[in-house]
C-alpha positions as a printed NumPy array, in Angstrom:
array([[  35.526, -127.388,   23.   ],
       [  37.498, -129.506,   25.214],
       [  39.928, -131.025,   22.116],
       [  43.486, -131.278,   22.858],
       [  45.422, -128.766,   20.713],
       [  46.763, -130.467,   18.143],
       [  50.155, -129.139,   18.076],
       [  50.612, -130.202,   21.65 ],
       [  49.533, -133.947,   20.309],
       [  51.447, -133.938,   16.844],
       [  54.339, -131.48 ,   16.893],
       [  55.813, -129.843,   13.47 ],
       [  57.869, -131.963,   11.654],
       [  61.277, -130.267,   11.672],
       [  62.382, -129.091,    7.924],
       [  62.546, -132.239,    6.075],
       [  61.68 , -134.445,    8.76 ],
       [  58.849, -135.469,    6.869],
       [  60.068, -136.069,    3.389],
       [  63.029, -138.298,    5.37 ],
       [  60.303, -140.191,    6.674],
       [  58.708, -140.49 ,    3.526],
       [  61.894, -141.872,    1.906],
       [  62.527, -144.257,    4.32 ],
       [  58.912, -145.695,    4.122],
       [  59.524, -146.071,    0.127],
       [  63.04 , -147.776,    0.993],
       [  61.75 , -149.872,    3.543],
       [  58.742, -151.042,    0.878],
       [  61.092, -151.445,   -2.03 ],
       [  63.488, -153.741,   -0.168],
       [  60.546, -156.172,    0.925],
       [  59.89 , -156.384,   -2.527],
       [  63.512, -157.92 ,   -3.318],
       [  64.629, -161.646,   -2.269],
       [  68.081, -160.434,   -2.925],
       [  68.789, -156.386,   -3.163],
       [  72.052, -156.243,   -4.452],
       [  71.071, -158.261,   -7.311],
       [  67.523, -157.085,   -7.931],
       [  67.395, -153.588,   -7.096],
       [  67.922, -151.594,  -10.426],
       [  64.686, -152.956,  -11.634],
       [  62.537, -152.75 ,   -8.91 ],
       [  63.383, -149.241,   -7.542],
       [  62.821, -146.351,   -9.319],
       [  63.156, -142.395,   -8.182],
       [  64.892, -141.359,   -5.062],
       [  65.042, -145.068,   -4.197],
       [  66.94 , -146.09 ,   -6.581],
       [  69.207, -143.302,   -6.308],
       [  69.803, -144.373,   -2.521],
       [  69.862, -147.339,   -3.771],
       [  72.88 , -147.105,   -6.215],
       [  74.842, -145.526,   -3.344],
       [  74.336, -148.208,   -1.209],
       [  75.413, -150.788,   -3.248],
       [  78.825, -149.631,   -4.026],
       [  79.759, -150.97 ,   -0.117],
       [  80.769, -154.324,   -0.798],
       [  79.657, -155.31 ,    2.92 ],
       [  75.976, -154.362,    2.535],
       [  76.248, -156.165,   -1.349],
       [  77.539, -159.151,    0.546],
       [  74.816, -159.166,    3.08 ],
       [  71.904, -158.632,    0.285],
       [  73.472, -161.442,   -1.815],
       [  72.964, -165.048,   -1.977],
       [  75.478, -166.509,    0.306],
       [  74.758, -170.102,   -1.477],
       [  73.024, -173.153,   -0.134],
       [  69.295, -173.026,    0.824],
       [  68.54 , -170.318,    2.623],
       [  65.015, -168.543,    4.012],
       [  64.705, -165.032,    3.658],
       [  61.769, -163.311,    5.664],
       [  61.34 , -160.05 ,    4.865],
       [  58.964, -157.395,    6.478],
       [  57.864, -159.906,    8.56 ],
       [  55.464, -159.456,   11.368],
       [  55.795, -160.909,   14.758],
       [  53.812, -161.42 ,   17.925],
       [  55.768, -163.05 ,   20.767],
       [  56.009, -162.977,   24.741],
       [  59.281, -161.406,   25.633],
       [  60.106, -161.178,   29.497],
       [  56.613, -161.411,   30.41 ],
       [  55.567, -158.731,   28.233],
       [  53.134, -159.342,   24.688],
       [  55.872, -157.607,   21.749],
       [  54.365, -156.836,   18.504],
       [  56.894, -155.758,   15.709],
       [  58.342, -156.119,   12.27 ],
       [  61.322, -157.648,   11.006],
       [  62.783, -155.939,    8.399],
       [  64.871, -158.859,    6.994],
       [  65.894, -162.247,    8.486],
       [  67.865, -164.614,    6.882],
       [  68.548, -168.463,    7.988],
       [  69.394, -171.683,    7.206],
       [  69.823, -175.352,    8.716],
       [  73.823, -174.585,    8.029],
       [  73.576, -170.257,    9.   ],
       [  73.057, -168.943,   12.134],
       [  69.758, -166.56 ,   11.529],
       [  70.954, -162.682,   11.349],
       [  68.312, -159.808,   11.485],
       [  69.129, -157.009,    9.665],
       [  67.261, -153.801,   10.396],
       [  67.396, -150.573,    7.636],
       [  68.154, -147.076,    8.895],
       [  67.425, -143.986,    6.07 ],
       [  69.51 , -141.874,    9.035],
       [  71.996, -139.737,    6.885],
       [  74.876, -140.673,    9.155],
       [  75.953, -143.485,   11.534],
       [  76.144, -142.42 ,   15.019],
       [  79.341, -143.093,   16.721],
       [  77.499, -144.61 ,   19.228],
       [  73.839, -147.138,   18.717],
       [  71.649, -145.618,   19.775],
       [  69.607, -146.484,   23.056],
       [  66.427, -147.369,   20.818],
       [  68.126, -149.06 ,   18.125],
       [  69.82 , -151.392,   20.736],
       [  66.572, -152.151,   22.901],
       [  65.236, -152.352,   19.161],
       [  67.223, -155.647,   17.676],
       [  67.771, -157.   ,   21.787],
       [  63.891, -157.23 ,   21.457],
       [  63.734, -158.987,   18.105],
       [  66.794, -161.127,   19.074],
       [  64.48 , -162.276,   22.172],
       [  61.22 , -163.075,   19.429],
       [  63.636, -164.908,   16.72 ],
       [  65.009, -167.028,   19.507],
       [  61.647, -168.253,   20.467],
       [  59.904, -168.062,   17.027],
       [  62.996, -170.469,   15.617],
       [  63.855, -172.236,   18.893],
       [  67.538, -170.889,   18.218],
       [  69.46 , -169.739,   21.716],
       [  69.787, -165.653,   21.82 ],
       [  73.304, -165.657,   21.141],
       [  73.42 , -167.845,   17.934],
       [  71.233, -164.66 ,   16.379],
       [  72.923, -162.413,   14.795],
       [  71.791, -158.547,   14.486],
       [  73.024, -155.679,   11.865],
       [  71.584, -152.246,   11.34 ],
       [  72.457, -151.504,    8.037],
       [  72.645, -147.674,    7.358],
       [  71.443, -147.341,    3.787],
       [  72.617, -143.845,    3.214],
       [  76.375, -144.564,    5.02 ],
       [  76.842, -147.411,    3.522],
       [  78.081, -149.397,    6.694],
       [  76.744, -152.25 ,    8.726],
       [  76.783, -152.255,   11.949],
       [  76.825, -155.312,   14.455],
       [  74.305, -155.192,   17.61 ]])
């Protein structure tokens, strides 16, 4: 009939791929429901969230990071973004920004991944130089005053791009 076969278009999921995915969507969408995680998030997650959740908190450097640091501060959080990077029309969505007139902004990106790699990955790294390259022109802050962390829920570590 002339349809592409699907499998060829939308290979199988390896075991548990999917369910990872799934849990990572539900993370993702229970964070951007919390101005500050580490003080909100055993009310507003339930389930396997809050169970990731309640791991991830005991790391006192990803509490730090989802706590009020004092002052005024903006928080931005699953934030969409259009911007002209390099010549090139970027959509994409931050998962968290914080800044301030006395801060220097810092992204912070989620990962569900169950481990941290010893090295960023590839991705991840043209992932946050990308949204480093929109902040600085959506805020009119220079590229290296941004600061970018993936923050590995499940490790419990942050990691500095």
């Amino acid at each position: 009939d002339g349809e592409p076969d699907a499998d060829f278009i939308y290979p199988s999921f390896a075991e548990g791929r999917a369910e990872s995915l799934t849990l990572g969507r539900q993370v993702h969408e229970s964070l951007a429901g919390m101005e500050w995680p580490a003080l909100e998030w055993e009310e507003k997650s339930d389930g396997e969230v809050k169970e990731m959740l309640r791991e991830t908190m005991k790391a006192e450097e990803i509490r730090r990071l989802l706590s009020p640091p004092g002052g005024t501060i903006e928080v931005w959080r699953e934030k969409a973004f259009d911007a002209i990077v390099e010549g090139a029309w970027v959509s994409g969505v931050f998962d968290r920004v914080h800044f301030s007139d006395e801060l220097p902004p810092v992204i912070i990106d989620f990962k569900t991944d169950a481990s941290v790699p010893k090295e960023i990955p590839g991705a991840h790294r043209r992932q946050m130089g990308i949204y480093r390259k929109a902040l600085s022109l959506i805020l009119d802050v220079k590229e290296p005053e941004i600061q970018a962390k993936l923050v590995y829920l499940r490790a419990g570590r942050v990691v500095e791009v």
